[in-house]
PDB file of C-alpha atoms in Angstrom:
ATOM      1  CA  UNK N 284       0.000   0.000   0.000  1.00  0.00           C
ATOM      2  CA  UNK N 285       1.223   3.478  -0.886  1.00  0.00           C
ATOM      3  CA  UNK N 286       1.944   5.145   2.481  1.00  0.00           C
ATOM      4  CA  UNK N 287       2.197   8.579   0.865  1.00  0.00           C
ATOM      5  CA  UNK N 288      -1.261   8.201  -0.684  1.00  0.00           C
ATOM      6  CA  UNK N 289      -2.732   7.093   2.659  1.00  0.00           C
ATOM      7  CA  UNK N 290      -1.122  10.069   4.421  1.00  0.00           C
ATOM      8  CA  UNK N 291      -2.395  12.596   1.865  1.00  0.00           C
ATOM      9  CA  UNK N 292      -5.941  11.263   2.033  1.00  0.00           C
ATOM     10  CA  UNK N 293      -5.833  11.235   5.832  1.00  0.00           C
ATOM     11  CA  UNK N 294      -4.637  14.856   5.967  1.00  0.00           C
ATOM     12  CA  UNK N 295      -7.358  16.003   3.552  1.00  0.00           C
ATOM     13  CA  UNK N 296     -10.030  14.083   5.474  1.00  0.00           C
ATOM     14  CA  UNK N 297      -8.828  15.547   8.777  1.00  0.00           C
ATOM     15  CA  UNK N 298      -9.086  19.057   7.385  1.00  0.00           C
ATOM     16  CA  UNK N 299     -12.610  18.426   6.094  1.00  0.00           C
ATOM     17  CA  UNK N 300     -13.651  16.953   9.416  1.00  0.00           C
ATOM     18  CA  UNK N 301     -12.689  20.010  11.467  1.00  0.00           C
ATOM     19  CA  UNK N 302     -14.007  22.565   8.970  1.00  0.00           C
ATOM     20  CA  UNK N 303     -17.353  20.755   8.684  1.00  0.00           C
ATOM     21  CA  UNK N 304     -17.615  20.283  12.451  1.00  0.00           C
ATOM     22  CA  UNK N 305     -16.405  23.600  13.878  1.00  0.00           C
ATOM     23  CA  UNK N 306     -15.593  25.932  10.987  1.00  0.00           C
ATOM     24  CA  UNK N 307     -11.832  26.057  11.585  1.00  0.00           C
ATOM     25  CA  UNK N 308      -8.865  23.745  11.823  1.00  0.00           C
ATOM     26  CA  UNK N 309      -6.838  23.408  15.029  1.00  0.00           C
ATOM     27  CA  UNK N 310      -3.053  23.551  15.074  1.00  0.00           C
ATOM     28  CA  UNK N 311      -1.659  20.463  13.267  1.00  0.00           C
ATOM     29  CA  UNK N 312       0.686  20.027  16.261  1.00  0.00           C
ATOM     30  CA  UNK N 313      -2.208  19.866  18.743  1.00  0.00           C
ATOM     31  CA  UNK N 314      -3.363  16.620  20.343  1.00  0.00           C
ATOM     32  CA  UNK N 315      -6.879  17.170  18.964  1.00  0.00           C
ATOM     33  CA  UNK N 316      -5.618  17.349  15.371  1.00  0.00           C
ATOM     34  CA  UNK N 317      -3.238  14.425  15.840  1.00  0.00           C
ATOM     35  CA  UNK N 318      -5.974  12.202  17.290  1.00  0.00           C
ATOM     36  CA  UNK N 319      -8.330  12.881  14.388  1.00  0.00           C
ATOM     37  CA  UNK N 320      -5.511  12.416  11.882  1.00  0.00           C
ATOM     38  CA  UNK N 321      -4.750   8.967  13.303  1.00  0.00           C
ATOM     39  CA  UNK N 322      -8.420   8.038  13.026  1.00  0.00           C
ATOM     40  CA  UNK N 323      -8.583   9.240   9.432  1.00  0.00           C
ATOM     41  CA  UNK N 324      -5.306   7.468   8.659  1.00  0.00           C
ATOM     42  CA  UNK N 325      -6.791   4.135   9.778  1.00  0.00           C
ATOM     43  CA  UNK N 326      -9.948   4.804   7.771  1.00  0.00           C
ATOM     44  CA  UNK N 327      -7.903   5.656   4.681  1.00  0.00           C
ATOM     45  CA  UNK N 328      -5.931   2.425   5.008  1.00  0.00           C
ATOM     46  CA  UNK N 329      -9.124   0.425   5.256  1.00  0.00           C
ATOM     47  CA  UNK N 330     -10.669   2.256   2.316  1.00  0.00           C
ATOM     48  CA  UNK N 331      -7.639   1.758   0.079  1.00  0.00           C
ATOM     49  CA  UNK N 332      -7.395  -1.882   1.070  1.00  0.00           C
ATOM     50  CA  UNK N 333     -10.981  -2.363  -0.101  1.00  0.00           C
ATOM     51  CA  UNK N 334     -10.809  -0.457  -3.404  1.00  0.00           C
ATOM     52  CA  UNK N 335      -7.226  -1.404  -4.300  1.00  0.00           C
ATOM     53  CA  UNK N 336      -4.105   0.746  -4.818  1.00  0.00           C
ATOM     54  CA  UNK N 337      -4.774   1.558  -8.489  1.00  0.00           C
ATOM     55  CA  UNK N 338      -8.231   2.984  -7.792  1.00  0.00           C
ATOM     56  CA  UNK N 339      -6.897   4.898  -4.810  1.00  0.00           C
ATOM     57  CA  UNK N 340      -4.091   6.413  -6.855  1.00  0.00           C
ATOM     58  CA  UNK N 341      -6.584   7.428  -9.527  1.00  0.00           C
ATOM     59  CA  UNK N 342      -8.708   9.207  -6.934  1.00  0.00           C
ATOM     60  CA  UNK N 343      -5.655  11.107  -5.717  1.00  0.00           C
ATOM     61  CA  UNK N 344      -4.524  12.247  -9.147  1.00  0.00           C
ATOM     62  CA  UNK N 345      -8.047  13.304 -10.147  1.00  0.00           C
ATOM     63  CA  UNK N 346      -7.394  16.612  -8.371  1.00  0.00           C
ATOM     64  CA  UNK N 347      -4.612  17.585 -10.793  1.00  0.00           C
ATOM     65  CA  UNK N 348      -5.190  21.069 -12.219  1.00  0.00           C
ATOM     66  CA  UNK N 349      -4.304  22.837 -15.492  1.00  0.00           C
ATOM     67  CA  UNK N 350      -0.935  24.582 -15.430  1.00  0.00           C
ATOM     68  CA  UNK N 351      -2.644  27.907 -16.258  1.00  0.00           C
ATOM     69  CA  UNK N 352      -4.500  27.933 -12.942  1.00  0.00           C
ATOM     70  CA  UNK N 353      -2.986  30.062 -10.181  1.00  0.00           C
ATOM     71  CA  UNK N 354      -1.499  28.345  -7.148  1.00  0.00           C
ATOM     72  CA  UNK N 355      -3.649  28.437  -4.051  1.00  0.00           C
ATOM     73  CA  UNK N 356      -2.387  30.045  -0.867  1.00  0.00           C
ATOM     74  CA  UNK N 357      -2.947  28.958   2.721  1.00  0.00           C
ATOM     75  CA  UNK N 358      -1.990  26.100   5.019  1.00  0.00           C
ATOM     76  CA  UNK N 359      -1.013  22.936   3.099  1.00  0.00           C
ATOM     77  CA  UNK N 360      -3.927  20.963   4.517  1.00  0.00           C
ATOM     78  CA  UNK N 361      -6.403  23.618   3.356  1.00  0.00           C
ATOM     79  CA  UNK N 362      -4.782  23.822  -0.073  1.00  0.00           C
ATOM     80  CA  UNK N 363      -5.198  20.081  -0.711  1.00  0.00           C
ATOM     81  CA  UNK N 364      -8.873  20.248   0.081  1.00  0.00           C
ATOM     82  CA  UNK N 365      -9.438  23.544  -1.722  1.00  0.00           C
ATOM     83  CA  UNK N 366      -7.860  22.161  -4.912  1.00  0.00           C
ATOM     84  CA  UNK N 367     -10.500  19.439  -5.047  1.00  0.00           C
ATOM     85  CA  UNK N 368     -13.269  21.948  -4.290  1.00  0.00           C
ATOM     86  CA  UNK N 369     -12.018  24.385  -6.936  1.00  0.00           C
ATOM     87  CA  UNK N 370     -11.760  21.706  -9.620  1.00  0.00           C
ATOM     88  CA  UNK N 371     -15.261  20.437  -8.898  1.00  0.00           C
ATOM     89  CA  UNK N 372     -16.772  23.928  -8.770  1.00  0.00           C
ATOM     90  CA  UNK N 373     -15.124  25.272 -11.920  1.00  0.00           C
ATOM     91  CA  UNK N 374     -16.158  22.230 -13.931  1.00  0.00           C
ATOM     92  CA  UNK N 375     -19.789  23.062 -13.065  1.00  0.00           C
ATOM     93  CA  UNK N 376     -19.530  26.587 -14.563  1.00  0.00           C
ATOM     94  CA  UNK N 377     -20.298  27.010 -18.272  1.00  0.00           C
ATOM     95  CA  UNK N 378     -18.948  30.517 -18.852  1.00  0.00           C
ATOM     96  CA  UNK N 379     -15.295  30.094 -19.945  1.00  0.00           C
ATOM     97  CA  UNK N 380     -14.488  33.680 -18.977  1.00  0.00           C
ATOM     98  CA  UNK N 381     -15.747  33.180 -15.444  1.00  0.00           C
ATOM     99  CA  UNK N 382     -13.916  29.852 -15.173  1.00  0.00           C
ATOM    100  CA  UNK N 383     -10.657  31.547 -16.141  1.00  0.00           C
ATOM    101  CA  UNK N 384     -11.307  34.429 -13.724  1.00  0.00           C
ATOM    102  CA  UNK N 385     -11.930  32.071 -10.814  1.00  0.00           C
ATOM    103  CA  UNK N 386      -8.949  29.876 -11.677  1.00  0.00           C
ATOM    104  CA  UNK N 387      -6.517  32.800 -11.841  1.00  0.00           C
ATOM    105  CA  UNK N 388      -7.796  35.273  -9.234  1.00  0.00           C
ATOM    106  CA  UNK N 389      -9.434  33.223  -6.484  1.00  0.00           C
ATOM    107  CA  UNK N 390      -6.170  32.090  -4.904  1.00  0.00           C
ATOM    108  CA  UNK N 391      -7.082  31.818  -1.192  1.00  0.00           C
ATOM    109  CA  UNK N 392      -7.788  28.220  -0.232  1.00  0.00           C
ATOM    110  CA  UNK N 393     -10.102  29.442   2.529  1.00  0.00           C
ATOM    111  CA  UNK N 394     -12.357  31.154  -0.027  1.00  0.00           C
ATOM    112  CA  UNK N 395     -13.077  27.827  -1.699  1.00  0.00           C
ATOM    113  CA  UNK N 396     -13.593  26.081   1.619  1.00  0.00           C
ATOM    114  CA  UNK N 397     -15.953  28.765   2.928  1.00  0.00           C
ATOM    115  CA  UNK N 398     -18.181  28.496  -0.178  1.00  0.00           C
ATOM    116  CA  UNK N 399     -18.106  24.716  -0.479  1.00  0.00           C
ATOM    117  CA  UNK N 400     -21.709  24.164   0.626  1.00  0.00           C
ATOM    118  CA  UNK N 401     -23.242  26.800  -1.670  1.00  0.00           C
ATOM    119  CA  UNK N 402     -25.161  25.327  -4.625  1.00  0.00           C
ATOM    120  CA  UNK N 403     -23.537  26.446  -7.848  1.00  0.00           C
ATOM    121  CA  UNK N 404     -26.436  28.771  -8.859  1.00  0.00           C
ATOM    122  CA  UNK N 405     -26.217  30.537  -5.483  1.00  0.00           C
ATOM    123  CA  UNK N 406     -22.428  30.695  -5.752  1.00  0.00           C
ATOM    124  CA  UNK N 407     -22.710  32.283  -9.197  1.00  0.00           C
ATOM    125  CA  UNK N 408     -25.293  34.781  -7.945  1.00  0.00           C
ATOM    126  CA  UNK N 409     -22.972  35.906  -5.162  1.00  0.00           C
ATOM    127  CA  UNK N 410     -19.844  36.288  -7.259  1.00  0.00           C
ATOM    128  CA  UNK N 411     -21.688  37.677 -10.308  1.00  0.00           C
ATOM    129  CA  UNK N 412     -21.285  41.373  -9.363  1.00  0.00           C
ATOM    130  CA  UNK N 413     -17.564  40.893  -8.683  1.00  0.00           C
ATOM    131  CA  UNK N 414     -17.072  39.184 -12.029  1.00  0.00           C
ATOM    132  CA  UNK N 415     -19.057  41.933 -13.777  1.00  0.00           C
ATOM    133  CA  UNK N 416     -16.785  44.573 -12.223  1.00  0.00           C
ATOM    134  CA  UNK N 417     -13.726  42.601 -13.302  1.00  0.00           C
ATOM    135  CA  UNK N 418     -15.055  42.366 -16.873  1.00  0.00           C
ATOM    136  CA  UNK N 419     -15.786  46.109 -16.915  1.00  0.00           C
ATOM    137  CA  UNK N 420     -12.212  46.925 -15.884  1.00  0.00           C
ATOM    138  CA  UNK N 421     -10.733  44.349 -18.261  1.00  0.00           C
ATOM    139  CA  UNK N 422     -12.782  45.697 -21.186  1.00  0.00           C
ATOM    140  CA  UNK N 423     -11.709  49.257 -20.388  1.00  0.00           C
ATOM    141  CA  UNK N 424      -8.047  48.221 -20.216  1.00  0.00           C
ATOM    142  CA  UNK N 425      -8.406  46.427 -23.549  1.00  0.00           C
ATOM    143  CA  UNK N 426     -10.030  49.530 -25.073  1.00  0.00           C
ATOM    144  CA  UNK N 427      -7.214  51.764 -23.811  1.00  0.00           C
ATOM    145  CA  UNK N 428      -4.587  49.324 -25.097  1.00  0.00           C
ATOM    146  CA  UNK N 429      -6.268  49.141 -28.504  1.00  0.00           C
ATOM    147  CA  UNK N 430      -6.448  52.947 -28.727  1.00  0.00           C
ATOM    148  CA  UNK N 431      -2.787  53.277 -27.761  1.00  0.00           C
ATOM    149  CA  UNK N 432      -1.791  50.647 -30.321  1.00  0.00           C
ATOM    150  CA  UNK N 433      -3.719  52.441 -33.065  1.00  0.00           C
ATOM    151  CA  UNK N 434      -2.129  55.770 -32.131  1.00  0.00           C
ATOM    152  CA  UNK N 435       1.301  54.156 -32.227  1.00  0.00           C
ATOM    153  CA  UNK N 436       0.584  52.652 -35.645  1.00  0.00           C
ATOM    154  CA  UNK N 437      -0.630  56.029 -36.890  1.00  0.00           C
ATOM    155  CA  UNK N 438       2.505  57.748 -35.604  1.00  0.00           C
ATOM    156  CA  UNK N 439       4.691  55.072 -37.202  1.00  0.00           C
ATOM    157  CA  UNK N 440       2.962  55.491 -40.554  1.00  0.00           C
ATOM    158  CA  UNK N 441       3.432  59.259 -40.349  1.00  0.00           C
ATOM    159  CA  UNK N 442       7.137  58.864 -39.623  1.00  0.00           C
ATOM    160  CA  UNK N 443       7.584  56.333 -42.412  1.00  0.00           C
ATOM    161  CA  UNK N 444       6.030  58.816 -44.835  1.00  0.00           C
ATOM    162  CA  UNK N 445       8.367  61.550 -43.587  1.00  0.00           C
ATOM    163  CA  UNK N 446      11.362  59.236 -44.018  1.00  0.00           C
ATOM    164  CA  UNK N 447      10.243  58.232 -47.518  1.00  0.00           C
ATOM    165  CA  UNK N 448       9.517  61.811 -48.567  1.00  0.00           C
ATOM    166  CA  UNK N 449      12.941  62.897 -47.290  1.00  0.00           C
ATOM    167  CA  UNK N 450      14.584  60.113 -49.289  1.00  0.00           C
ATOM    168  CA  UNK N 451      16.237  58.655 -46.191  1.00  0.00           C
ATOM    169  CA  UNK N 452      17.478  55.065 -46.554  1.00  0.00           C
ATOM    170  CA  UNK N 453      19.891  52.913 -44.597  1.00  0.00           C
ATOM    171  CA  UNK N 454      22.187  52.671 -47.598  1.00  0.00           C
ATOM    172  CA  UNK N 455      22.112  56.433 -48.084  1.00  0.00           C
ATOM    173  CA  UNK N 456      22.943  57.146 -44.429  1.00  0.00           C
ATOM    174  CA  UNK N 457      25.859  54.706 -44.487  1.00  0.00           C
ATOM    175  CA  UNK N 458      27.109  56.262 -47.709  1.00  0.00           C
ATOM    176  CA  UNK N 459      27.131  59.709 -46.056  1.00  0.00           C
ATOM    177  CA  UNK N 460      29.160  58.257 -43.190  1.00  0.00           C
ATOM    178  CA  UNK N 461      31.558  56.485 -45.573  1.00  0.00           C
ATOM    179  CA  UNK N 462      32.366  59.680 -47.484  1.00  0.00           C
ATOM    180  CA  UNK N 463      33.129  61.566 -44.270  1.00  0.00           C
ATOM    181  CA  UNK N 464      36.728  61.970 -43.212  1.00  0.00           C
ATOM    182  CA  UNK N 465      37.835  59.560 -40.446  1.00  0.00           C
ATOM    183  CA  UNK N 466      38.795  61.307 -37.192  1.00  0.00           C
ATOM    184  CA  UNK N 467      40.421  59.982 -34.009  1.00  0.00           C
ATOM    185  CA  UNK N 468      38.037  58.327 -31.539  1.00  0.00           C
ATOM    186  CA  UNK N 469      36.573  60.383 -28.667  1.00  0.00           C
ATOM    187  CA  UNK N 470      34.368  59.377 -25.706  1.00  0.00           C
ATOM    188  CA  UNK N 471      30.790  58.360 -26.562  1.00  0.00           C
ATOM    189  CA  UNK N 472      27.579  59.945 -25.404  1.00  0.00           C
ATOM    190  CA  UNK N 473      23.976  59.277 -26.511  1.00  0.00           C
ATOM    191  CA  UNK N 474      23.392  56.822 -29.355  1.00  0.00           C
ATOM    192  CA  UNK N 475      21.711  58.515 -32.310  1.00  0.00           C
ATOM    193  CA  UNK N 476      20.932  55.515 -34.518  1.00  0.00           C
ATOM    194  CA  UNK N 477      21.876  51.966 -35.461  1.00  0.00           C
ATOM    195  CA  UNK N 478      22.224  51.034 -39.109  1.00  0.00           C
ATOM    196  CA  UNK N 479      22.273  47.487 -40.552  1.00  0.00           C
ATOM    197  CA  UNK N 480      22.960  46.952 -44.237  1.00  0.00           C
ATOM    198  CA  UNK N 481      24.652  44.235 -46.306  1.00  0.00           C
ATOM    199  CA  UNK N 482      26.522  42.674 -43.397  1.00  0.00           C
ATOM    200  CA  UNK N 483      27.572  45.964 -41.838  1.00  0.00           C
ATOM    201  CA  UNK N 484      26.354  47.270 -38.495  1.00  0.00           C
ATOM    202  CA  UNK N 485      27.042  50.900 -37.643  1.00  0.00           C
ATOM    203  CA  UNK N 486      26.114  52.520 -34.331  1.00  0.00           C
ATOM    204  CA  UNK N 487      26.347  56.289 -34.439  1.00  0.00           C
ATOM    205  CA  UNK N 488      26.846  58.277 -31.220  1.00  0.00           C
ATOM    206  CA  UNK N 489      26.847  61.863 -30.156  1.00  0.00           C
ATOM    207  CA  UNK N 490      29.966  63.147 -28.350  1.00  0.00           C
ATOM    208  CA  UNK N 491      30.943  65.950 -26.024  1.00  0.00           C
ATOM    209  CA  UNK N 492      32.680  67.606 -28.970  1.00  0.00           C
ATOM    210  CA  UNK N 493      30.034  69.681 -30.813  1.00  0.00           C
ATOM    211  CA  UNK N 494      31.934  69.155 -34.050  1.00  0.00           C
ATOM    212  CA  UNK N 495      32.169  65.333 -33.951  1.00  0.00           C
ATOM    213  CA  UNK N 496      30.160  62.127 -34.046  1.00  0.00           C
ATOM    214  CA  UNK N 497      31.457  58.655 -33.196  1.00  0.00           C
ATOM    215  CA  UNK N 498      30.820  55.478 -35.174  1.00  0.00           C
ATOM    216  CA  UNK N 499      31.255  51.906 -33.897  1.00  0.00           C
ATOM    217  CA  UNK N 500      31.250  49.568 -36.881  1.00  0.00           C
ATOM    218  CA  UNK N 501      31.071  45.770 -37.018  1.00  0.00           C
ATOM    219  CA  UNK N 502      31.326  43.700 -40.201  1.00  0.00           C
ATOM    220  CA  UNK N 503      32.844  40.511 -41.546  1.00  0.00           C
ATOM    221  CA  UNK N 504      36.182  42.318 -41.655  1.00  0.00           C
ATOM    222  CA  UNK N 505      36.107  42.969 -37.904  1.00  0.00           C
ATOM    223  CA  UNK N 506      35.353  45.889 -35.605  1.00  0.00           C
ATOM    224  CA  UNK N 507      36.405  49.505 -35.823  1.00  0.00           C
ATOM    225  CA  UNK N 508      35.625  52.805 -34.206  1.00  0.00           C
ATOM    226  CA  UNK N 509      36.201  56.251 -35.592  1.00  0.00           C
ATOM    227  CA  UNK N 510      34.999  59.804 -35.451  1.00  0.00           C
ATOM    228  CA  UNK N 511      33.412  61.779 -38.263  1.00  0.00           C
ATOM    229  CA  UNK N 512      32.619  65.444 -38.670  1.00  0.00           C
ATOM    230  CA  UNK N 513      29.251  66.356 -37.240  1.00  0.00           C
ATOM    231  CA  UNK N 514      26.760  67.406 -39.910  1.00  0.00           C
ATOM    232  CA  UNK N 515      23.405  68.683 -38.646  1.00  0.00           C
ATOM    233  CA  UNK N 516      21.597  67.401 -41.732  1.00  0.00           C
ATOM    234  CA  UNK N 517      22.978  63.900 -41.123  1.00  0.00           C
ATOM    235  CA  UNK N 518      22.092  64.127 -37.420  1.00  0.00           C
ATOM    236  CA  UNK N 519      18.507  65.117 -38.261  1.00  0.00           C
ATOM    237  CA  UNK N 520      18.158  62.266 -40.772  1.00  0.00           C
ATOM    238  CA  UNK N 521      19.608  59.767 -38.266  1.00  0.00           C
ATOM    239  CA  UNK N 522      17.174  60.955 -35.572  1.00  0.00           C
ATOM    240  CA  UNK N 523      14.170  60.678 -37.905  1.00  0.00           C
ATOM    241  CA  UNK N 524      15.258  57.242 -39.098  1.00  0.00           C
ATOM    242  CA  UNK N 525      15.799  56.033 -35.509  1.00  0.00           C
ATOM    243  CA  UNK N 526      12.339  57.207 -34.414  1.00  0.00           C
ATOM    244  CA  UNK N 527      10.741  55.426 -37.347  1.00  0.00           C
ATOM    245  CA  UNK N 528      12.583  52.231 -36.461  1.00  0.00           C
ATOM    246  CA  UNK N 529      11.495  52.433 -32.817  1.00  0.00           C
ATOM    247  CA  UNK N 530       7.817  52.626 -33.795  1.00  0.00           C
ATOM    248  CA  UNK N 531       7.961  50.021 -36.522  1.00  0.00           C
TER     249      UNK N 531
END
């Protein structure tokens, strides 16, 4: 006989006994709890001996829950019982949205234990207003997120048009950098843009020198860093290109 299975069933039965009898569970270290646990342990052994180990194991694993459900909180003995109550209750509810809400937000084991004797229609009537409030907030959050996403898409389209109308391309920006005279490296400041084209990656930075920019380049030939003369037209094109890339 599986001693672990007997122990788990005895603990769950002990918890149910005290909650059904007096509405709370005494300290597991108390003599009262220990005496009832021993009684339930003997009953569990007898029960498993009658139904066989395979059936008993099946009854224990029947409480397994989907991975998407939130973990319950509370004393371990309450959690074991509440898991069975939650599984049974949720399977009686047709609304998939409400099932998901209960499975992910009702995380206190005691909440499931306290409502165990409510018929499902009464249970639904009591939690209905709370679920309705949750749906109202969730719908509002979804509306705000959708509006923000549309505004971002609109801004991205506007920037892409500006970039296209200005004739700014990655190849063109790199060409402007390539025709600039190479200057000795200086300390970096804010990154202005990152350009990827035909196996080359160029990161362009501002510097403390108002007359210089810094470029860190990586390609199949290796890495290099060099300064170039600061051109305000190039800086403006790099900034516009970078903003368009961020929103794309």
